[in-house]
Amino acid sequence: MPDRKQMSWMRVRLYAVCVLLIVATAFLIWRIWNLQIAQSEWLGSLAKEQYLEQITLEPMRGAILDRNGAPMAVSVMADSVFVMPDELHDPAAASRALARALSVDARRIERKLRERKHFTWIKRRILPSEASRVRALDLPGVHFTRESRRYYPARELAASLIGFAGDGRGLEGLELVFDSRLRGSTVLARGLRDARGNVLFSEGVAGGDEGEGLSVVLTVDLTLQEIAERELARAVSESQARSGLVVVLEPSSGDVLALANTPPFNPNVFWRYPSSSYRNRSVTDCFEPGSTMKVFTLAAALEHGIVKPDDVVDCQSGELEVGRHTIHDAHRGLKSIPLREVLVHSSNVGSAKIGMTLGAQHLWRTLHDFGFGRKPGSGLPGEARCMLREPGRWADVELATISFGQGISVSALQMTAALGAVANGGVWMQPRIVREIRRGRDRILQRFDPQPAGRVLNERWARELTEMMVGVTEAGGTGIRGAVPGFRVAGKTGTAQKADLIAGGYSKEKRVASFMGFAPAEQPRIVVVVVVDEPGTSPYGGVVAAPAFARIVEASLKVLGVFPAHPVVAGPADESATAAVEEPGRGEAFDEVGVSEQVAAPRTQGERCMPDVRGLSVRQALLRLGRLGLDVSVRGSGRVLAQQPAPGARIDLAGHAVLVLERESVRPADSASRPGRSEGSTGSETGMERAGLDREKARRARSELAARAQLRAEGGSRGH
Amino acid sequence: MEERQKVDPVLFFAVLSLVALGVVMVYSASAVFVESKTGDSLYYLKRQLINVALGLAVMLGAMRVGYQRLVRWAYPLLLGVVVLLVLVLIPGVAVRAGGSSRWLPLGVMNFQPGELAKIAFVLYLACSLTRKKDRIQAFSVGFLPHLLVCGVLLLLLLGQPDFGTAATLTLILFFMLFVAGTRVTYIAVAGLAALPMAYGLIVGSEYRMRRLLAFLDPWAHRFDIGYQISESLMSFGSGGLWGTGLGEGKHKLFFLPAAHTDFIFSQVGEELGFVGAVAVLALFAVVVWRGFRAALRSPDLFGTYLAFGLAALIALQTLVNVGVVTGVLPTKGLTLPFMSYGGSSLLCTLLAMGILMDISAAGGEKADPGGSKVTWP
C-alpha cells in the first residue's frame, strides 16, 4: 500500500495529466466542429468536385436513313490504338508486329515510338478485325480507346447525296447541310468517381438519347437507288459515255426516290477520290436538254390556248428559216402532222413554230412555272439555277431554239421536277429529299410535308400531254426502247449538242443524250430522268438513255409493288426482274414503322417472300414475321442487324427464321480475362455494323471509362 | 484469482462498443477498395473479426493472469521486444510496407513488434518506478535509466522508421515519470532537449520533412504530399453534423489512403458526422477515465503505475491519431486504438485492456468494502 503522502501527491499529478488530456480533447473537438460544421460547405464542395467527375460525352452523330429506315450513314464506336513507348520492352519488334496487324509502315511506327516517350497514336478508328489482331499481340504499352467513326454501310450508294463527315463534322452533301442537327450536343454526365478515375455509379448517363445527334430520314429508297445506280453505270459503260445522271421522283409528293451520279465514290474512304467526284451533279450541274424540252413547249402552248391537241402543224419538210439561221429536223421530210405527233417525231421545226407562235413571254412564263431557271428548293446543297434568260433578252432565234431545248440549260433535278408536274396532273411539287428529322430512331421531331407549288398546267392538258408522250414509247416513236412491258409509259428522248466552250458555238461530236418519262401513264408512280453525258457509241437519247430508263422503271415499279395492268405477252428477256426479287418485302404495308403506304405485294399461294426486317426493333420484326406464320429465333438484343433467310428469299409455310441483333451476346470466355478491354469491344468483322447501330449512351460511357480506367490501372500498377 | 473477479462493467462495455464500431467502420471503409483488389469485399471484415476474436481471448486471458505476476515478466518482455525490434531491422526477415519495415511475418499474419513495445515499455516503467519509488527523485536512479531504455527503443523504432510509436513512447515516459514524482525540471529539460533532436530527425529525413510541410499547409500540397491529409479534412467536411450515413462515405473510394487503418476516424467523421465523432471520443474518454480510476484504486503502487500507463497509452494514441486525421498534428502512422484495422494493434490494445480490468477488479475488491482513501470523485 503506497503511503498516504505519496499517494496524494500522485493524485495531484494525475489530475494534472487529466487536465492536460481534457484540454487536448477539447481542442480536438473544437477542431472537428470547425471542420464538420463551420467549414463543412467548403470542404464538402471540394470533395464533391473531386468524386463527381464531369464526363464529357462526345455526342453520337445521328444517322441518315432511307425512307424505310435502312441506314445510309451511321456512327460506330471504333478502337483507336495508341502506345506508351516507355512501357514497351522492344520497340523494334513491337513496331513490326503492329505494322503487320494494322497494315501500316513499320519504319514509320518505329520512328514514332522513338520520338515520343509517353504517348503516340498508332492508328485511329481501326476496323474490328485490326483491333482483334492487335489485341492478340498482347503487347505491353499498347492501349486502346474508343472513338466514334462515321460509317456508310451503303458504300457508294447515294454517296454524292449523303456526302460525308470527318472528325465529327459534316463536310459534304447532306452531312454538311444537316450538320447541326446530326451532330448533337456534348453531354455533361456526372459520374461518381473513385481516385483511380473509375466511374462507379453514373448519375443520369443512362438517360436515353439526350444530346445525341438527330437522325435524318430521307425520301430516298435505297433499293431504288441501287437500281438507278446499277442501270446508270451499265448505260454509261455500254455507251462509253463520260458520265451520267439519274433522278427518280415520286410525282404525287415530289419525293426524290433516287439520285444517281457517275462516277461514284466510296464515302468510307472519301480521301481516295478527287473532290470533283463528291459533287451531286444531278443537282449542281446544268446541261442543255435538247428535245425533252419540247414537252414543256407544248405544255406552254396548250396552257396559253395557242394550240389545241387536234391542230395540225406544218413541219415544212424539216427546214425552217429564222432570221439568218435555218432550223433542221433530225429526220427530214415531215410535212403537216397533227400536234399530238410533234413529240412522237420529235420535230424541231414543229416545236420552233409552236414556240414562235406562243411568244417569248408566254413560253418563259410556263418554263419558269415548271421550275426552270429557279432553284428547285429541295434543300440540297449547291442547287443550280441554270440558264433561262429573261424573255426580253431573247434573240429571235433563241425563242425558236429554246422551244426545242437548245439555248437553255437545266439540271437533272429541275427536269425531273418539271416532268413530275405533268405526271402529277399539272401540279408542280417541290422536290423533297428529307422526309423527317427524328430523335433516335423512332421519335419524329419534324416532318417535311410535300409542298405543292401550285397548278402550272390544266389537268386536261396534262393528260393530253401524257398521251402524246406515251406515243413516244410506242411503235414508231423515237423512244421505243423506253417502253416497259405491261405498262403504258410516257417518255421523251433528248439529244442535245453541247456548247463548245473553247471553239464557240456547238460541238459536232459532244452530245448529251437523255431520256425522261414516267409510268404507269394512267396513274404515274415514278418519274425518271436519265442523262448520259458524251456517249461514245450513239448520240441519241432514244438509244443510249432509253434502255436504262426502261430497266429502272420496270425494276422500280416491282419494288414499289406496282404490277402490270396489262398481262405481259412473252416480252423480251426480263433482266430486271431479278432486281425486284431482292426486296419484294418492300411492297407490304410498313404500318408499324410508318414508312410506306404502299399496297401489299400480291402473294402467290403457298410460297411467299421473306420481308426485310433489318433495322426494325425486335418487336416490330417479330410482329411482321409472326404474321407470316414464321417460327423466329433471335440472337442478341437491340435492332435487327441480319436475317436468315435473306430478304426476298422464298419462304415456306411454317418456316424458320433467325434474326441476329445488334448486340449479340458476348461469349464469356472472351471477356473473362480482361474485363476492362472486352467491354464494348467487338470481336468480329460484323462488329462494325453491330456497333454501328449501338446507340446506348450509358454503354458508351462505360466502355469509354473502362478504357480510361484500364489505362490508369495499368499506369498505376507500374509504380508498385 | 480463483474467486470470481468483478469486472468494471463500464470499462468493459466501452471497450466492446469501440471494438464493435471499429469492425463496422473497417468494413465500410474497406469494402469497395478491397473488392477491387481481391474481389472479396468482406476480406478485411473477416480478418478483423478474427483479430477481434483473438484480441478478446487475449483480453479475457490477461484478466485472469493477475497483474502482480507481470512484475516477473517486465524485464524479459522488454528484452524480447528489443530483440524483435532488432529482428525487424534485418532485411529479409521483416515485411516491408509503405517504405518502412515494421512487421515480422508470423505465418498467417504479420506481427508489429512496435505495438508490443508500448506495453512492454509501460510494464517496464511501472515495474522500475515501483522498485525505485524512494529514490525516484534522484537523477541517476529515477530518471537516467528510464531515459536510456527509452533511447534504445527510440533508436530501434526510428530505424524502421516508426516515428509515431517513438513519439508515443517518449510521451508515455514523460507522463509516467511525472506521475511517479520525478523532478519536473528533469522532464522539462529532457523535453527541451528532445525538441532539437526531433527537429533534426524531421529535417534529416525527407519523408518526415514532407509530412511536416504537408501538415503546415495541406491545401498547398493537396495533390502530392498533402493529399492524404486534405482528403481526410474533406472527409470530415462532407460529414457535417450527422454524417452521410454508414457506408455512404465517398472518400474511402480510394481517395483516402489507409481509410480503414490509420485514417479510420475520418471515416467516422464522414459517415457518422460530428455527433458520431464526438461520441467515439466520449467512449475513449470513458476508457481512459475508468483506467485512471483503476490506477487510483489499485491496491499497490505497481498496479497504479501500470494502470495509469496503459490508460495514458490509449489516451495518447487516440489524441495523436485524431490530431493527425484532423490536421492539427503531422502524419505519423499511428493507429486509432480499438478501431483501426490491424491485428497487432488490436491484440496489444485488448491485452492492455485485459490487464487494466484485472487491476480495476483487484482495486475494486479492496476499495469497495474497506473504504479506501483513494477515491475518484
PDB file of N, CA and C in Angstrom, chain B residues 178-226:
ATOM      1  N   PHE B 178       6.419  11.755 -14.654  1.00  0.00           N
ATOM      2  CA  PHE B 178       5.769  12.890 -13.999  1.00  0.00           C
ATOM      3  C   PHE B 178       4.865  12.418 -12.874  1.00  0.00           C
ATOM      4  N   VAL B 179       4.049  11.432 -13.195  1.00  0.00           N
ATOM      5  CA  VAL B 179       3.104  10.936 -12.192  1.00  0.00           C
ATOM      6  C   VAL B 179       3.863  10.257 -11.044  1.00  0.00           C
ATOM      7  N   ALA B 180       4.981   9.583 -11.397  1.00  0.00           N
ATOM      8  CA  ALA B 180       5.736   8.871 -10.374  1.00  0.00           C
ATOM      9  C   ALA B 180       6.503   9.824  -9.477  1.00  0.00           C
ATOM     10  N   GLY B 181       6.611  11.045  -9.878  1.00  0.00           N
ATOM     11  CA  GLY B 181       7.225  12.010  -8.984  1.00  0.00           C
ATOM     12  C   GLY B 181       8.641  12.430  -9.341  1.00  0.00           C
ATOM     13  N   THR B 182       9.073  12.141 -10.547  1.00  0.00           N
ATOM     14  CA  THR B 182      10.375  12.649 -10.983  1.00  0.00           C
ATOM     15  C   THR B 182      10.335  14.168 -10.958  1.00  0.00           C
ATOM     16  N   ARG B 183      11.509  14.743 -10.742  1.00  0.00           N
ATOM     17  CA  ARG B 183      11.532  16.204 -10.741  1.00  0.00           C
ATOM     18  C   ARG B 183      11.056  16.748 -12.083  1.00  0.00           C
ATOM     19  N   VAL B 184      10.194  17.700 -11.989  1.00  0.00           N
ATOM     20  CA  VAL B 184       9.618  18.279 -13.211  1.00  0.00           C
ATOM     21  C   VAL B 184      10.697  18.934 -14.047  1.00  0.00           C
ATOM     22  N   THR B 185      11.720  19.457 -13.370  1.00  0.00           N
ATOM     23  CA  THR B 185      12.798  20.117 -14.114  1.00  0.00           C
ATOM     24  C   THR B 185      13.501  19.141 -15.052  1.00  0.00           C
ATOM     25  N   TYR B 186      13.698  17.905 -14.557  1.00  0.00           N
ATOM     26  CA  TYR B 186      14.343  16.911 -15.434  1.00  0.00           C
ATOM     27  C   TYR B 186      13.523  16.703 -16.709  1.00  0.00           C
ATOM     28  N   ILE B 187      12.223  16.537 -16.426  1.00  0.00           N
ATOM     29  CA  ILE B 187      11.337  16.280 -17.569  1.00  0.00           C
ATOM     30  C   ILE B 187      11.352  17.460 -18.529  1.00  0.00           C
ATOM     31  N   ALA B 188      11.273  18.665 -17.949  1.00  0.00           N
ATOM     32  CA  ALA B 188      11.238  19.859 -18.785  1.00  0.00           C
ATOM     33  C   ALA B 188      12.522  19.976 -19.592  1.00  0.00           C
ATOM     34  N   VAL B 189      13.678  19.745 -18.916  1.00  0.00           N
ATOM     35  CA  VAL B 189      14.956  19.852 -19.614  1.00  0.00           C
ATOM     36  C   VAL B 189      15.045  18.788 -20.712  1.00  0.00           C
ATOM     37  N   ALA B 190      14.618  17.548 -20.339  1.00  0.00           N
ATOM     38  CA  ALA B 190      14.664  16.471 -21.329  1.00  0.00           C
ATOM     39  C   ALA B 190      13.763  16.808 -22.519  1.00  0.00           C
ATOM     40  N   GLY B 191      12.596  17.362 -22.172  1.00  0.00           N
ATOM     41  CA  GLY B 191      11.673  17.742 -23.236  1.00  0.00           C
ATOM     42  C   GLY B 191      12.281  18.798 -24.141  1.00  0.00           C
ATOM     43  N   LEU B 192      12.911  19.799 -23.526  1.00  0.00           N
ATOM     44  CA  LEU B 192      13.538  20.850 -24.317  1.00  0.00           C
ATOM     45  C   LEU B 192      14.678  20.289 -25.166  1.00  0.00           C
ATOM     46  N   ALA B 193      15.385  19.307 -24.550  1.00  0.00           N
ATOM     47  CA  ALA B 193      16.477  18.701 -25.300  1.00  0.00           C
ATOM     48  C   ALA B 193      15.944  17.865 -26.449  1.00  0.00           C
ATOM     49  N   ALA B 194      14.748  17.282 -26.249  1.00  0.00           N
ATOM     50  CA  ALA B 194      14.181  16.424 -27.287  1.00  0.00           C
ATOM     51  C   ALA B 194      13.759  17.225 -28.510  1.00  0.00           C
ATOM     52  N   LEU B 195      13.382  18.477 -28.280  1.00  0.00           N
ATOM     53  CA  LEU B 195      12.884  19.271 -29.407  1.00  0.00           C
ATOM     54  C   LEU B 195      13.901  19.414 -30.538  1.00  0.00           C
ATOM     55  N   PRO B 196      15.146  19.880 -30.220  1.00  0.00           N
ATOM     56  CA  PRO B 196      16.109  19.960 -31.327  1.00  0.00           C
ATOM     57  C   PRO B 196      16.385  18.600 -31.960  1.00  0.00           C
ATOM     58  N   MET B 197      16.314  17.551 -31.117  1.00  0.00           N
ATOM     59  CA  MET B 197      16.519  16.222 -31.678  1.00  0.00           C
ATOM     60  C   MET B 197      15.417  15.869 -32.670  1.00  0.00           C
ATOM     61  N   ALA B 198      14.191  16.150 -32.244  1.00  0.00           N
ATOM     62  CA  ALA B 198      13.064  15.889 -33.134  1.00  0.00           C
ATOM     63  C   ALA B 198      13.198  16.702 -34.410  1.00  0.00           C
ATOM     64  N   TYR B 199      13.616  17.964 -34.244  1.00  0.00           N
ATOM     65  CA  TYR B 199      13.793  18.828 -35.396  1.00  0.00           C
ATOM     66  C   TYR B 199      14.826  18.235 -36.354  1.00  0.00           C
ATOM     67  N   GLY B 200      15.928  17.769 -35.724  1.00  0.00           N
ATOM     68  CA  GLY B 200      16.986  17.166 -36.521  1.00  0.00           C
ATOM     69  C   GLY B 200      16.482  15.950 -37.288  1.00  0.00           C
ATOM     70  N   LEU B 201      15.689  15.160 -36.585  1.00  0.00           N
ATOM     71  CA  LEU B 201      15.146  13.962 -37.226  1.00  0.00           C
ATOM     72  C   LEU B 201      14.249  14.327 -38.412  1.00  0.00           C
ATOM     73  N   ILE B 202      13.447  15.352 -38.174  1.00  0.00           N
ATOM     74  CA  ILE B 202      12.498  15.725 -39.227  1.00  0.00           C
ATOM     75  C   ILE B 202      13.232  16.282 -40.431  1.00  0.00           C
ATOM     76  N   VAL B 203      14.153  17.208 -40.163  1.00  0.00           N
ATOM     77  CA  VAL B 203      14.848  17.845 -41.275  1.00  0.00           C
ATOM     78  C   VAL B 203      15.769  16.837 -41.958  1.00  0.00           C
ATOM     79  N   GLY B 204      16.278  15.922 -41.138  1.00  0.00           N
ATOM     80  CA  GLY B 204      17.225  14.954 -41.691  1.00  0.00           C
ATOM     81  C   GLY B 204      16.558  13.897 -42.550  1.00  0.00           C
ATOM     82  N   SER B 205      15.262  13.750 -42.418  1.00  0.00           N
ATOM     83  CA  SER B 205      14.606  12.714 -43.209  1.00  0.00           C
ATOM     84  C   SER B 205      13.620  13.364 -44.148  1.00  0.00           C
ATOM     85  N   GLU B 206      13.758  13.048 -45.392  1.00  0.00           N
ATOM     86  CA  GLU B 206      12.951  13.737 -46.397  1.00  0.00           C
ATOM     87  C   GLU B 206      11.478  13.465 -46.188  1.00  0.00           C
ATOM     88  N   TYR B 207      11.175  12.198 -45.842  1.00  0.00           N
ATOM     89  CA  TYR B 207       9.748  11.883 -45.764  1.00  0.00           C
ATOM     90  C   TYR B 207       9.087  12.556 -44.583  1.00  0.00           C
ATOM     91  N   ARG B 208       9.839  12.707 -43.494  1.00  0.00           N
ATOM     92  CA  ARG B 208       9.249  13.411 -42.344  1.00  0.00           C
ATOM     93  C   ARG B 208       9.118  14.898 -42.640  1.00  0.00           C
ATOM     94  N   MET B 209      10.094  15.418 -43.391  1.00  0.00           N
ATOM     95  CA  MET B 209      10.042  16.825 -43.760  1.00  0.00           C
ATOM     96  C   MET B 209       8.822  17.084 -44.633  1.00  0.00           C
ATOM     97  N   ARG B 210       8.608  16.192 -45.571  1.00  0.00           N
ATOM     98  CA  ARG B 210       7.448  16.338 -46.455  1.00  0.00           C
ATOM     99  C   ARG B 210       6.159  16.289 -45.664  1.00  0.00           C
ATOM    100  N   ARG B 211       6.132  15.392 -44.696  1.00  0.00           N
ATOM    101  CA  ARG B 211       4.929  15.292 -43.873  1.00  0.00           C
ATOM    102  C   ARG B 211       4.693  16.570 -43.085  1.00  0.00           C
ATOM    103  N   LEU B 212       5.773  17.148 -42.648  1.00  0.00           N
ATOM    104  CA  LEU B 212       5.628  18.376 -41.869  1.00  0.00           C
ATOM    105  C   LEU B 212       5.114  19.494 -42.777  1.00  0.00           C
ATOM    106  N   LEU B 213       5.685  19.580 -43.958  1.00  0.00           N
ATOM    107  CA  LEU B 213       5.231  20.594 -44.910  1.00  0.00           C
ATOM    108  C   LEU B 213       3.761  20.388 -45.226  1.00  0.00           C
ATOM    109  N   ALA B 214       3.398  19.136 -45.451  1.00  0.00           N
ATOM    110  CA  ALA B 214       2.015  18.819 -45.763  1.00  0.00           C
ATOM    111  C   ALA B 214       1.112  19.220 -44.616  1.00  0.00           C
ATOM    112  N   PHE B 215       1.620  19.037 -43.405  1.00  0.00           N
ATOM    113  CA  PHE B 215       0.836  19.371 -42.230  1.00  0.00           C
ATOM    114  C   PHE B 215       0.667  20.882 -42.118  1.00  0.00           C
ATOM    115  N   LEU B 216       1.747  21.600 -42.399  1.00  0.00           N
ATOM    116  CA  LEU B 216       1.692  23.043 -42.230  1.00  0.00           C
ATOM    117  C   LEU B 216       0.726  23.680 -43.227  1.00  0.00           C
ATOM    118  N   ASP B 217       0.690  23.161 -44.419  1.00  0.00           N
ATOM    119  CA  ASP B 217      -0.242  23.712 -45.396  1.00  0.00           C
ATOM    120  C   ASP B 217      -0.739  22.604 -46.326  1.00  0.00           C
ATOM    121  N   PRO B 218      -1.714  21.826 -45.839  1.00  0.00           N
ATOM    122  CA  PRO B 218      -2.158  20.678 -46.640  1.00  0.00           C
ATOM    123  C   PRO B 218      -2.702  21.079 -48.001  1.00  0.00           C
ATOM    124  N   TRP B 219      -3.355  22.238 -48.084  1.00  0.00           N
ATOM    125  CA  TRP B 219      -4.019  22.582 -49.349  1.00  0.00           C
ATOM    126  C   TRP B 219      -3.018  22.947 -50.420  1.00  0.00           C
ATOM    127  N   ALA B 220      -1.885  23.509 -49.988  1.00  0.00           N
ATOM    128  CA  ALA B 220      -0.877  23.854 -50.981  1.00  0.00           C
ATOM    129  C   ALA B 220      -0.291  22.590 -51.596  1.00  0.00           C
ATOM    130  N   HIS B 221      -0.319  21.513 -50.808  1.00  0.00           N
ATOM    131  CA  HIS B 221       0.263  20.268 -51.308  1.00  0.00           C
ATOM    132  C   HIS B 221      -0.817  19.235 -51.546  1.00  0.00           C
ATOM    133  N   ARG B 222      -1.985  19.753 -51.884  1.00  0.00           N
ATOM    134  CA  ARG B 222      -3.157  18.905 -51.919  1.00  0.00           C
ATOM    135  C   ARG B 222      -3.002  17.715 -52.846  1.00  0.00           C
ATOM    136  N   PHE B 223      -2.264  17.897 -53.913  1.00  0.00           N
ATOM    137  CA  PHE B 223      -2.225  16.814 -54.889  1.00  0.00           C
ATOM    138  C   PHE B 223      -0.961  15.979 -54.784  1.00  0.00           C
ATOM    139  N   ASP B 224      -0.083  16.322 -53.845  1.00  0.00           N
ATOM    140  CA  ASP B 224       1.039  15.411 -53.671  1.00  0.00           C
ATOM    141  C   ASP B 224       1.185  15.026 -52.206  1.00  0.00           C
ATOM    142  N   ILE B 225       2.082  15.710 -51.499  1.00  0.00           N
ATOM    143  CA  ILE B 225       2.360  15.235 -50.147  1.00  0.00           C
ATOM    144  C   ILE B 225       1.218  15.539 -49.178  1.00  0.00           C
ATOM    145  N   GLY B 226       0.429  16.555 -49.487  1.00  0.00           N
ATOM    146  CA  GLY B 226      -0.674  16.879 -48.583  1.00  0.00           C
ATOM    147  C   GLY B 226      -1.952  16.161 -48.943  1.00  0.00           C
TER     148      GLY B 226
END
